[in-house]
XYZ file of C-alpha atoms in Angstrom:
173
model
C -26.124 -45.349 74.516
C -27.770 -45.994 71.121
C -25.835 -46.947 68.453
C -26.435 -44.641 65.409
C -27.562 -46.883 63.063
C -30.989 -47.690 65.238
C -31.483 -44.321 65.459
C -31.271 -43.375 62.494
C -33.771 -46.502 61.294
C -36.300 -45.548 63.991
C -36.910 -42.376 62.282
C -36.952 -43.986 58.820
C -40.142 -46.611 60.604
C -41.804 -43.876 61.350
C -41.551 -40.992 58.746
C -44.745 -41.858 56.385
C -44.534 -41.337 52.939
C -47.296 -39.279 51.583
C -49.609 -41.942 48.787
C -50.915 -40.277 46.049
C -54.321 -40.950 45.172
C -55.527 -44.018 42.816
C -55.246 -42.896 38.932
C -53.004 -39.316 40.129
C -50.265 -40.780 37.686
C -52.407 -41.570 34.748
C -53.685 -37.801 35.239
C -50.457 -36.684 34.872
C -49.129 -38.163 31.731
C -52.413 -37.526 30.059
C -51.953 -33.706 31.139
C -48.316 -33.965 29.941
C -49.494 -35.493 26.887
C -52.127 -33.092 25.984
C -50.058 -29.903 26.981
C -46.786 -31.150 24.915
C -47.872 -30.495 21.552
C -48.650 -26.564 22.352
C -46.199 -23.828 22.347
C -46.403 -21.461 24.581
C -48.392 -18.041 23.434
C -46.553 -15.351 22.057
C -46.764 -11.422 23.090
C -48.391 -9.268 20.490
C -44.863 -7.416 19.959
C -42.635 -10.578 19.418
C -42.689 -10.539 15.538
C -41.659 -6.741 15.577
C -38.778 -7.135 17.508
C -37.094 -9.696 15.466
C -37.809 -6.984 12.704
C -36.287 -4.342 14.299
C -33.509 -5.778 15.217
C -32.822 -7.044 11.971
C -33.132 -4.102 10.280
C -30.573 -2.149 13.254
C -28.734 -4.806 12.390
C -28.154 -4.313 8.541
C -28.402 -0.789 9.130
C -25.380 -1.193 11.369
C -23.227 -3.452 8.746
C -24.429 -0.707 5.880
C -22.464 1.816 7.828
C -19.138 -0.341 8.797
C -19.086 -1.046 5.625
C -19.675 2.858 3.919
C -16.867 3.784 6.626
C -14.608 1.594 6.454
C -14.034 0.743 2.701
C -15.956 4.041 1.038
C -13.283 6.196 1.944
C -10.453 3.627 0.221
C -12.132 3.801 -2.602
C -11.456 7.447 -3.108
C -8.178 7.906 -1.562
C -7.247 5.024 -4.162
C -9.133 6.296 -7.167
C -7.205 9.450 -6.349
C -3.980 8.220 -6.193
C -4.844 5.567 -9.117
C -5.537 8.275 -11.716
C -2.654 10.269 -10.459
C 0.345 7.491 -11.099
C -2.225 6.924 -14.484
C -1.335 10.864 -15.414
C 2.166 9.981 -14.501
C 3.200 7.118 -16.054
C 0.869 8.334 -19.399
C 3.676 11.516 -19.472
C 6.178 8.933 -19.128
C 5.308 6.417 -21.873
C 4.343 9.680 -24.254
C 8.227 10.906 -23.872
C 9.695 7.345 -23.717
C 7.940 6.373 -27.235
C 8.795 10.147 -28.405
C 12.567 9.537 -27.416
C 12.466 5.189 -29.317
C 11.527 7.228 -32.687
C 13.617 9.395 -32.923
C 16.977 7.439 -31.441
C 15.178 4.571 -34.397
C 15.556 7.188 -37.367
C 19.089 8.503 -36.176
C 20.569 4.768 -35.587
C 22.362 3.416 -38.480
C 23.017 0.246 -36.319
C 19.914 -2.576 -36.531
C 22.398 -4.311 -33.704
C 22.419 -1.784 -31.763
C 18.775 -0.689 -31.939
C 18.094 -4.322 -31.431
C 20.172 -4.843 -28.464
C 18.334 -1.156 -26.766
C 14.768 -2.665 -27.508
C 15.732 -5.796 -25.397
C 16.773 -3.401 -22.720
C 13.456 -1.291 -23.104
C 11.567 -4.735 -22.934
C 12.997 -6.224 -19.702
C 12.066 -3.180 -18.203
C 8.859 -2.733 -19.376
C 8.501 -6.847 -18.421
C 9.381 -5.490 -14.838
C 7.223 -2.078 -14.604
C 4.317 -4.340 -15.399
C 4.510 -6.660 -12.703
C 5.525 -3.776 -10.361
C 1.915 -2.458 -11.808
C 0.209 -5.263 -11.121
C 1.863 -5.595 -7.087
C 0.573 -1.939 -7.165
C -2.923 -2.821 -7.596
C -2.818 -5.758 -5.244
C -1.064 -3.475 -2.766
C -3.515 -0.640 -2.742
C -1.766 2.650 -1.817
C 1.796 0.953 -1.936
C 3.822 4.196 -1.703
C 7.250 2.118 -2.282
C 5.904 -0.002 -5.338
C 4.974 3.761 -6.783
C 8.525 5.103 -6.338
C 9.922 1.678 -7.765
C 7.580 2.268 -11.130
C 8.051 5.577 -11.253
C 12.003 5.036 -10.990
C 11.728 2.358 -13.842
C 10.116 4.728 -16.156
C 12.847 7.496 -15.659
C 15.522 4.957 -16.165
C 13.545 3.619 -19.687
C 13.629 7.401 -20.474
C 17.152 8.042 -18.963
C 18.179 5.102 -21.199
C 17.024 6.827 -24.066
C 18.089 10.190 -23.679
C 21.375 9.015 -23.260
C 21.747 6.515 -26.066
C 20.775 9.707 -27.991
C 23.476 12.150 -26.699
C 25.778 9.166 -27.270
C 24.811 9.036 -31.146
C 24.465 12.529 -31.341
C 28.168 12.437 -30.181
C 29.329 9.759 -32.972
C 27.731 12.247 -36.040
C 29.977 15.125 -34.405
C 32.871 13.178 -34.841
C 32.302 11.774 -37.850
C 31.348 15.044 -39.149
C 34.510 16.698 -37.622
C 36.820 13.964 -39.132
């Protein structure tokens, strides 16, 4: 029996290596050498497809973008001039209802003390206005503005009933 190790060394004896002929390597590098430098040629159509597939590409943002935020735009414009009509009707009855509770009221304490009411909740609406347009199409900061402005008017109107009460008892007395 052979041991393994002789076998396997006989067959290394007498596998040949193939020799490359004299100067094969310096052919080589000077081919590798010459060819490096190159690029490779391009097809005639290269150039236009990077074109057209940049311009599908922008094409393809352009209408994300028209879809996605064009439509805000109008639902919010909409809804923006609507609380604008709204709280316009508002402020045209709440300064209607100041004058005239300012030229019934005797009392400069008591007109004083109503227009530091008036001002903490007008301090209030505005920063409710201004989470509004932050919060585009906040239906919750709408009702809380629109509820400030009735109680501002509601304020009024009753301060006004109340004085309007005081001159019928005075009067009756």
């Amino acid at each position: 029996m052979k041991n393994i190790k002789d076998i396997l060394n006989e067959k290394d004896v007498t596998a040949e290596t193939p020799k490359l002929p004299k100067g094969h390597r310096a052919e080589f590098l000077e081919k590798l050498a010459t060819t490096e430098g190159i690029p490779a040629p391009k097809s005639k159509f290269y150039y236009w497809k990077n074109i057209a597939a940049a311009c599908v590409l922008f094409i393809g943002i352009g209408a994300f973008i028209y879809t996605n935020y064009g439509k805000e735009e109008i639902q919010e414009s909409s809804l923006f001039t609507e609380m604008k009509s709204i709280e316009d009707q508002y402020l045209q009855s709440i300064a209607d209802e100041w004058k005239s509770f300012e030229l019934t009221a005797n009392d400069t304490h008591l007109v004083k003390k109503y227009k530091e009411r008036l001002e903490n909740l007008d301090a209030s609406y505005q920063e409710l206005k201004q989470e509004f347009l932050v919060q585009k199409n906040s239906l919750t900061t709408l009702e809380k503005m629109i509820k400030n402005l009735q109680m501002r008017l509601s304020l009024l109107q009753e301060i006004q009933q109340h004085l309007k009460r005081l001159q019928d008892e005075q009067n009756n007395i």
